[in-house]
PDB file of C-alpha atoms in Angstrom:
ATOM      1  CA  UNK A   1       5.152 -54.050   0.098  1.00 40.00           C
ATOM      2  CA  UNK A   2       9.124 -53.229   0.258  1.00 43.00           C
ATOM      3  CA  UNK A   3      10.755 -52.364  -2.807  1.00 40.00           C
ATOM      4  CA  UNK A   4      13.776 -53.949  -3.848  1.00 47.00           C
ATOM      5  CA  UNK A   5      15.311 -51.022  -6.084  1.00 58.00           C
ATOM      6  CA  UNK A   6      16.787 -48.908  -4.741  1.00 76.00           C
ATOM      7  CA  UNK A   7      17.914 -46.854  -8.163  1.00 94.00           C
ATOM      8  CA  UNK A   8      17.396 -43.045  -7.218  1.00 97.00           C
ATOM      9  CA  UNK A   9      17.142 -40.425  -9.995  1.00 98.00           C
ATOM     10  CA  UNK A  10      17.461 -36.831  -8.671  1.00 98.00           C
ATOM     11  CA  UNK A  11      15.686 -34.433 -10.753  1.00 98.00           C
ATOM     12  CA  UNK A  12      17.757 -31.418 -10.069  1.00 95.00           C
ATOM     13  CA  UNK A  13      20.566 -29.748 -11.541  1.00 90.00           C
ATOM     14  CA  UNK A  14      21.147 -28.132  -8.082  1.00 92.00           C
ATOM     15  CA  UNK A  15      24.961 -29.178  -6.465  1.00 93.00           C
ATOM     16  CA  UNK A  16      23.660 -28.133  -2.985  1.00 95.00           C
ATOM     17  CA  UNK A  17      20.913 -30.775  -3.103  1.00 97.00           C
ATOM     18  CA  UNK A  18      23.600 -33.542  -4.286  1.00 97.00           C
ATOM     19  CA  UNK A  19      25.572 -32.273  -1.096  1.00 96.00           C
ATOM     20  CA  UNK A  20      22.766 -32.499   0.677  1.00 97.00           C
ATOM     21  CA  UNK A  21      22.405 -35.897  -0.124  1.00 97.00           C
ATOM     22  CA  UNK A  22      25.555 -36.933   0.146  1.00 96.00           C
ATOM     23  CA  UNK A  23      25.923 -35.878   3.704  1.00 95.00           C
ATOM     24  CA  UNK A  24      23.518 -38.343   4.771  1.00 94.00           C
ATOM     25  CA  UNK A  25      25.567 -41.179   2.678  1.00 93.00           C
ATOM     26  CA  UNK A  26      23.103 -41.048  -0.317  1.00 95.00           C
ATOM     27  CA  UNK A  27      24.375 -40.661  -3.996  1.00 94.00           C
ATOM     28  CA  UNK A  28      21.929 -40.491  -6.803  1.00 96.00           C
ATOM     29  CA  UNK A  29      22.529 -43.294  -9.384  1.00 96.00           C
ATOM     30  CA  UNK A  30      21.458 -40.553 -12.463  1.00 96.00           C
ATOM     31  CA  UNK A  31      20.738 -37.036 -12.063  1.00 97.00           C
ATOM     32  CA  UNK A  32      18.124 -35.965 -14.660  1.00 97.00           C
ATOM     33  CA  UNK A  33      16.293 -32.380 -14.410  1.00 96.00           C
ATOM     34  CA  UNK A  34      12.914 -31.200 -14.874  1.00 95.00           C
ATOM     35  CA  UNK A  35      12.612 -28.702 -17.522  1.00 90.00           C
ATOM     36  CA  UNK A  36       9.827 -27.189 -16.973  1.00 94.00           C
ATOM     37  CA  UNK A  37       7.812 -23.670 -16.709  1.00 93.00           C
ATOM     38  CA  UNK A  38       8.496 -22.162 -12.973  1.00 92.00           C
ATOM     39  CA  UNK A  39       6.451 -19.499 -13.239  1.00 94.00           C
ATOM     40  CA  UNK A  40       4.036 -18.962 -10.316  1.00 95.00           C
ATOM     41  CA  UNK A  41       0.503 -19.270 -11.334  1.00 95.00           C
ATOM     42  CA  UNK A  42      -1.937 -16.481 -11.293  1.00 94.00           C
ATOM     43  CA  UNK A  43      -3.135 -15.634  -7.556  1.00 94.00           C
ATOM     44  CA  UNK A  44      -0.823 -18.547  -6.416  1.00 96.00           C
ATOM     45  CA  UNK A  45       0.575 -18.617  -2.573  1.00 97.00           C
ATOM     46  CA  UNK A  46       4.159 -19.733  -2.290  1.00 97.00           C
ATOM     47  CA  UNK A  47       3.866 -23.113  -0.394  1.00 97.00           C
ATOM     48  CA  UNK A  48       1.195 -24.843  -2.879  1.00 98.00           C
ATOM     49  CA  UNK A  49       3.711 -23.007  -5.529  1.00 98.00           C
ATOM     50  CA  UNK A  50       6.535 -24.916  -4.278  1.00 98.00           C
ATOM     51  CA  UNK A  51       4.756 -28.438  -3.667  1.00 98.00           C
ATOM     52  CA  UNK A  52       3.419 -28.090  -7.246  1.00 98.00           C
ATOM     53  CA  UNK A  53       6.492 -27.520  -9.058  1.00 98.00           C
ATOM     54  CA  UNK A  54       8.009 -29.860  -6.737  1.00 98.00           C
ATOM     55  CA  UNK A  55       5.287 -32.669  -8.018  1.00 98.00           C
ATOM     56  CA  UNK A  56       5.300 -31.637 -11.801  1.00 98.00           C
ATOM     57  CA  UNK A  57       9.435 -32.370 -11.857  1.00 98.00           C
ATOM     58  CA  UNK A  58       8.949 -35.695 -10.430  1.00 98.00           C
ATOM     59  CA  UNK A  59       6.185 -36.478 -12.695  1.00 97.00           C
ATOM     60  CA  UNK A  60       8.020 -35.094 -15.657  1.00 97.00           C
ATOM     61  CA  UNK A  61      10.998 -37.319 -14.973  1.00 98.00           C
ATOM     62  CA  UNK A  62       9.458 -40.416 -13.874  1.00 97.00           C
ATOM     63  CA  UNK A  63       8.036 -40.487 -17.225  1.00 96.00           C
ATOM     64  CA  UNK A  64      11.940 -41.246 -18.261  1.00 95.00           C
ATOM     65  CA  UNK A  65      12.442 -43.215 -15.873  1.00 96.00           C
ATOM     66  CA  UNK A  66      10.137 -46.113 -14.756  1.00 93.00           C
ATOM     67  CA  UNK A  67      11.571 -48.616 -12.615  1.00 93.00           C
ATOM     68  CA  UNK A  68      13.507 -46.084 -10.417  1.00 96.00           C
ATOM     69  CA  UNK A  69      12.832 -43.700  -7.888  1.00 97.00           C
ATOM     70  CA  UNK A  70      12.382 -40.449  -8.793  1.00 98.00           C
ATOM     71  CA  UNK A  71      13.383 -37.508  -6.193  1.00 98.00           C
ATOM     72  CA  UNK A  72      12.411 -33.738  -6.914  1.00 98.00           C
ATOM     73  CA  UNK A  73      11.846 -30.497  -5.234  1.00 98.00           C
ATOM     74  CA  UNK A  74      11.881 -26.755  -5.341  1.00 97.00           C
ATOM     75  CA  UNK A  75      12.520 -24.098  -2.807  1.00 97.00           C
ATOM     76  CA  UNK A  76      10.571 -20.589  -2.454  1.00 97.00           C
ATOM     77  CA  UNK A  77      11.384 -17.523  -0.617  1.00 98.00           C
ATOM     78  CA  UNK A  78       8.461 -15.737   0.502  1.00 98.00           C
ATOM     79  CA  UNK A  79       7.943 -12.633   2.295  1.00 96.00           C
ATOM     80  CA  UNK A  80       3.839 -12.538   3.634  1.00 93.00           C
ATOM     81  CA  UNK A  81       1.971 -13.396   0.574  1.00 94.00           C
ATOM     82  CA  UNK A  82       5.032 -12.786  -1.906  1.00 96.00           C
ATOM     83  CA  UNK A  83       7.241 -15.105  -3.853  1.00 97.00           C
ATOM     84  CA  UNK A  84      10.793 -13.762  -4.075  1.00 97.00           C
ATOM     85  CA  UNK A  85      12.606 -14.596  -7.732  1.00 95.00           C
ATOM     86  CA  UNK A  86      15.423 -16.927  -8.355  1.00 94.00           C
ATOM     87  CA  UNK A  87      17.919 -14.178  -8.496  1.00 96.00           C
ATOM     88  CA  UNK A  88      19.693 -13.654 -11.812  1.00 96.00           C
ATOM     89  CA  UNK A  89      20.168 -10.516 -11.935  1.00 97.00           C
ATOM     90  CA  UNK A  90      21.694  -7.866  -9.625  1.00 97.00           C
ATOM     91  CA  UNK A  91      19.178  -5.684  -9.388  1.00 97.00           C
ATOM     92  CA  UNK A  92      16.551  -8.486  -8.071  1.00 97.00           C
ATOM     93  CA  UNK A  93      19.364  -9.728  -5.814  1.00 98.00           C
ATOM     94  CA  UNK A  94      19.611  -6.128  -4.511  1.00 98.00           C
ATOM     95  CA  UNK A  95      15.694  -5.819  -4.348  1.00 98.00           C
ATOM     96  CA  UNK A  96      15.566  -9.266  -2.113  1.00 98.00           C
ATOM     97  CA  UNK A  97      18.041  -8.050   0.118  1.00 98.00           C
ATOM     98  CA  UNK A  98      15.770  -4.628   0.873  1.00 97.00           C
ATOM     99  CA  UNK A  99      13.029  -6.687   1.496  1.00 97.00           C
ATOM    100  CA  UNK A 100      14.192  -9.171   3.602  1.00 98.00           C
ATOM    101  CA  UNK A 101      16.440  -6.750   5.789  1.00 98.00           C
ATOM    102  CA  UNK A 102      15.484  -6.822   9.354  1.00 98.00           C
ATOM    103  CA  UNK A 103      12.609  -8.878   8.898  1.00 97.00           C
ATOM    104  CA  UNK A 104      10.737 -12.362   9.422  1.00 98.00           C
ATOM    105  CA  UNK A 105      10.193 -14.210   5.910  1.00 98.00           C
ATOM    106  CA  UNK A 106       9.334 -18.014   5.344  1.00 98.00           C
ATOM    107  CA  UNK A 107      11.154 -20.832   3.099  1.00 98.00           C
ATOM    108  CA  UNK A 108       9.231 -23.138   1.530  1.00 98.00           C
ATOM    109  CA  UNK A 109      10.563 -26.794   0.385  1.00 98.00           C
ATOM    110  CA  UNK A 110       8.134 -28.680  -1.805  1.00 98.00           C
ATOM    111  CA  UNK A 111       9.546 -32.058  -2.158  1.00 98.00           C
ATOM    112  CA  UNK A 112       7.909 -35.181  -4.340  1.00 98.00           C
ATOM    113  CA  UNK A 113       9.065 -38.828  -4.447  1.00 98.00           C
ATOM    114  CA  UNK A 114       8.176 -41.091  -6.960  1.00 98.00           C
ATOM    115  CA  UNK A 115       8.146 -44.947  -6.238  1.00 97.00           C
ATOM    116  CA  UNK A 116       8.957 -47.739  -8.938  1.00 96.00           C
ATOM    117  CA  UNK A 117       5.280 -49.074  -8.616  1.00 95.00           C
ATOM    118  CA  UNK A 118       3.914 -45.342  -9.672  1.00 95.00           C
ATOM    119  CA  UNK A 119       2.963 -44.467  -5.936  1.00 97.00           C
ATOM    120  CA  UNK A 120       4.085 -40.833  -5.330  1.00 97.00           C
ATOM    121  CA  UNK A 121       4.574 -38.865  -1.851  1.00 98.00           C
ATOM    122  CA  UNK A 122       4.767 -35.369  -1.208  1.00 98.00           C
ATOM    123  CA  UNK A 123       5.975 -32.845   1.538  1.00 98.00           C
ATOM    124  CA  UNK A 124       5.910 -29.129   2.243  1.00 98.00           C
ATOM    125  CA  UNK A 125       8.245 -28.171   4.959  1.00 98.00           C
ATOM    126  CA  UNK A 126       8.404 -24.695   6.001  1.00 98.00           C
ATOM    127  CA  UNK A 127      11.488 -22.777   7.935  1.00 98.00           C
ATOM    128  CA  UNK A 128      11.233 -19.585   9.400  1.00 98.00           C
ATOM    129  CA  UNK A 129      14.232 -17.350   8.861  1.00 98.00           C
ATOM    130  CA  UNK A 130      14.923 -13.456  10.888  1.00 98.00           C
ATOM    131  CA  UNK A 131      17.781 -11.417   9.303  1.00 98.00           C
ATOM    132  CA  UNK A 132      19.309  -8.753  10.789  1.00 98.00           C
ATOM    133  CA  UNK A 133      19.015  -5.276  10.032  1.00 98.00           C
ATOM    134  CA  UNK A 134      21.530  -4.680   7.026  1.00 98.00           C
ATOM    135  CA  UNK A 135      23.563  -1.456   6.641  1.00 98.00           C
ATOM    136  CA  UNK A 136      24.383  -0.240   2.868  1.00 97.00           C
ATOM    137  CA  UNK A 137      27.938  -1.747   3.040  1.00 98.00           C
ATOM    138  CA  UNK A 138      26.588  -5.269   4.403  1.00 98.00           C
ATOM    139  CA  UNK A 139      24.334  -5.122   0.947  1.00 98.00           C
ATOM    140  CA  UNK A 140      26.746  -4.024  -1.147  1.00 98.00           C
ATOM    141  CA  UNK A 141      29.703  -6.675   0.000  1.00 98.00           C
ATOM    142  CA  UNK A 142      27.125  -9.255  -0.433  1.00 98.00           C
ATOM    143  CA  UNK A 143      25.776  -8.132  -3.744  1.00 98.00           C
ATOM    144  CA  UNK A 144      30.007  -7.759  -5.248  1.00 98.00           C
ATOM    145  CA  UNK A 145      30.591 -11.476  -4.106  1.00 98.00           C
ATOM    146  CA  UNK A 146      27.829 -12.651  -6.439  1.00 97.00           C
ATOM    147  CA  UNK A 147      26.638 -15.370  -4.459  1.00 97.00           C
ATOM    148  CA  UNK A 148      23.316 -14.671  -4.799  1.00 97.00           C
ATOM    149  CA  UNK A 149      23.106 -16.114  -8.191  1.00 97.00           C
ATOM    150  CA  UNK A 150      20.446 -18.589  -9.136  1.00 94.00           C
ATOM    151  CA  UNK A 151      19.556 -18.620  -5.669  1.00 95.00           C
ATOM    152  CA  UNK A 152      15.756 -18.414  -4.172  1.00 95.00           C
ATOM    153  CA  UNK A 153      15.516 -15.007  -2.245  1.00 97.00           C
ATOM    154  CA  UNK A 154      18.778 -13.919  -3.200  1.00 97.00           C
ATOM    155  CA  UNK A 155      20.999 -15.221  -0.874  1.00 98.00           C
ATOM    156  CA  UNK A 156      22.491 -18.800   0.519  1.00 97.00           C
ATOM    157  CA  UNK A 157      22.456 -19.374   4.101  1.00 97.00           C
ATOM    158  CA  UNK A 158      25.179 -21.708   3.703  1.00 96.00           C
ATOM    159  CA  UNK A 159      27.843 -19.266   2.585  1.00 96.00           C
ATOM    160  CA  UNK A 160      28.188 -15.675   3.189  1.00 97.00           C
ATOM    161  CA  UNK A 161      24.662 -15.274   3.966  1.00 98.00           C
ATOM    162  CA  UNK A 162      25.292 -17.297   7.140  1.00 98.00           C
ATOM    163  CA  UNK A 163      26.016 -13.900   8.968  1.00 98.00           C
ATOM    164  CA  UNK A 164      22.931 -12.300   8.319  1.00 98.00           C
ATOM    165  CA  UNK A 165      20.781 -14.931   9.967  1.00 98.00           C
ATOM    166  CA  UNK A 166      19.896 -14.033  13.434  1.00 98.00           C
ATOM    167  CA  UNK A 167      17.054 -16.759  13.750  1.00 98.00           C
ATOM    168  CA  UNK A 168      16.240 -19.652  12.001  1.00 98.00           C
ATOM    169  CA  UNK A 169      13.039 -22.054  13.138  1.00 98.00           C
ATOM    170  CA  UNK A 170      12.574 -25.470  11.469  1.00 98.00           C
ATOM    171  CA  UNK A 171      14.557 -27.334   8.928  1.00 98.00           C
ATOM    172  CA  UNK A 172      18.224 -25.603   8.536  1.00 98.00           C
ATOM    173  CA  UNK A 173      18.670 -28.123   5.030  1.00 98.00           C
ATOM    174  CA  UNK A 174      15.255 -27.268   3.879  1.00 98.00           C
ATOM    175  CA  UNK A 175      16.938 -23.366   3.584  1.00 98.00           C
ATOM    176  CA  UNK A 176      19.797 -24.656   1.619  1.00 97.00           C
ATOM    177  CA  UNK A 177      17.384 -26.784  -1.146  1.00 97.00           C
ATOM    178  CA  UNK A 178      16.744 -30.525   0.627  1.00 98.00           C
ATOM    179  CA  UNK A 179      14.691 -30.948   4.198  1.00 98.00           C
ATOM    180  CA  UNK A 180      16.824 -33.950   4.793  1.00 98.00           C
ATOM    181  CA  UNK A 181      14.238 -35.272   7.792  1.00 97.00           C
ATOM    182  CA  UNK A 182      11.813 -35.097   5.503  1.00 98.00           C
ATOM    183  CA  UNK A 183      13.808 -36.856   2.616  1.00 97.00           C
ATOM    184  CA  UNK A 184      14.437 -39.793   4.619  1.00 96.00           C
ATOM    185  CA  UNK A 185      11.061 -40.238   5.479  1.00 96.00           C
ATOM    186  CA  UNK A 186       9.828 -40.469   1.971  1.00 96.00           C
ATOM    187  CA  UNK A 187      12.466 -42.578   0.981  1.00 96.00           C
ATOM    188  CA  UNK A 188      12.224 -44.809   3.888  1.00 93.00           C
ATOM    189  CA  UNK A 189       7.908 -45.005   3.694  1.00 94.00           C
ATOM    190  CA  UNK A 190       8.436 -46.099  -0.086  1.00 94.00           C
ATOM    191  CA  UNK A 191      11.004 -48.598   0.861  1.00 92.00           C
ATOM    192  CA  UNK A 192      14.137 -47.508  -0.783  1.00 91.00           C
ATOM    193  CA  UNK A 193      17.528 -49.108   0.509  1.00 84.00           C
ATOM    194  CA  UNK A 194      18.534 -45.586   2.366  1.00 77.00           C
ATOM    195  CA  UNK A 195      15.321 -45.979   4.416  1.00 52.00           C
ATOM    196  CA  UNK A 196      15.806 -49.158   5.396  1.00 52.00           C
TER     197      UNK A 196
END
């Protein structure tokens, strides 16, 4: 059965997924975040890390909001096995930028949509992302710009960040906090307007 609201609550505080949004003409009606505990769970891999934090904002906002749709997600860097922080400080933005130096790592977008009528969807979309091998004044320009702040990995592909990229397989939106394909699909399964 199609919905006929088409109120959409973002739960994220993130501007990147708002401009994610709004590049495919959709503008949340309320944006409400999820507090809640991000901490990887014991033994946890990083793409059931992602869809679960992904799932617990949605649920944890839909509570405040019944009678709207409710979009959340999360992103996660991950390196094999590892989850990379949310860098805050410059040390771990430093320690990302070692790691992921000449090498293959994964993104991970965890994305949950909440319907009206309680039903709930959710996605995992993974990207595949090659940097380049980066020299000591590369690292250090990067690390004195501060972009890496609050950022998954330590970096943002859609800023300075950009240069280091040397291959990128999958979602390119899904790297900068929103698989947009994916979005729509939710949206437009659970009959909101934008899908229709």
């Amino acid at each position: 059965m199609t919905q006929i609201s088409s109120s959409l609550v973002l739960a994220s505080s993130s501007p990147r997924r708002l401009d994610l949004l709004a590049q495919i003409g959709l503008v949340p009606d309320l944006v409400d975040p999820a507090c809640i505990d991000e901490a990887p769970l014991a033994r946890e891999l990083p793409g059931p890390h992602a869809l679960r934090l992904a799932e617990a904002k949605a649920g944890s906002v839909a509570a405040r909001h019944p009678g709207a749709f409710v979009l959340a997600a999360d992103t996660v860097v991950a390196c094999g096995r590892r989850i990379l922080p949310k860098a805050e400080e410059e040390a771990q933005a430093k320690a990302c930028l070692e790691l992921l130096s000449g090498r293959r790592h994964r993104v991970l977008g965890g994305i949950c949509l909440v319907a009206p009528d309680g039903r709930r969807v959710s996605r995992l979309v993974t990207t595949t992302v090659i940097f380049k091998s980066l020299d000591q004044a590369e690292k250090d320009a990067y690390l004195a710009s501060g972009e890496w702040q609050g950022k998954a990995g330590g970096y943002a592909i859609q800023g300075r960040a950009a240069v280091f990229v040397r291959y990128i397989g999958g979602s390119y939106s899904n790297v900068v906090g929103l698989a947009l394909h994916e979005t729509y699909g939710l949206l437009h399964g659970l009959g909101h307007a934008a899908g229709r």
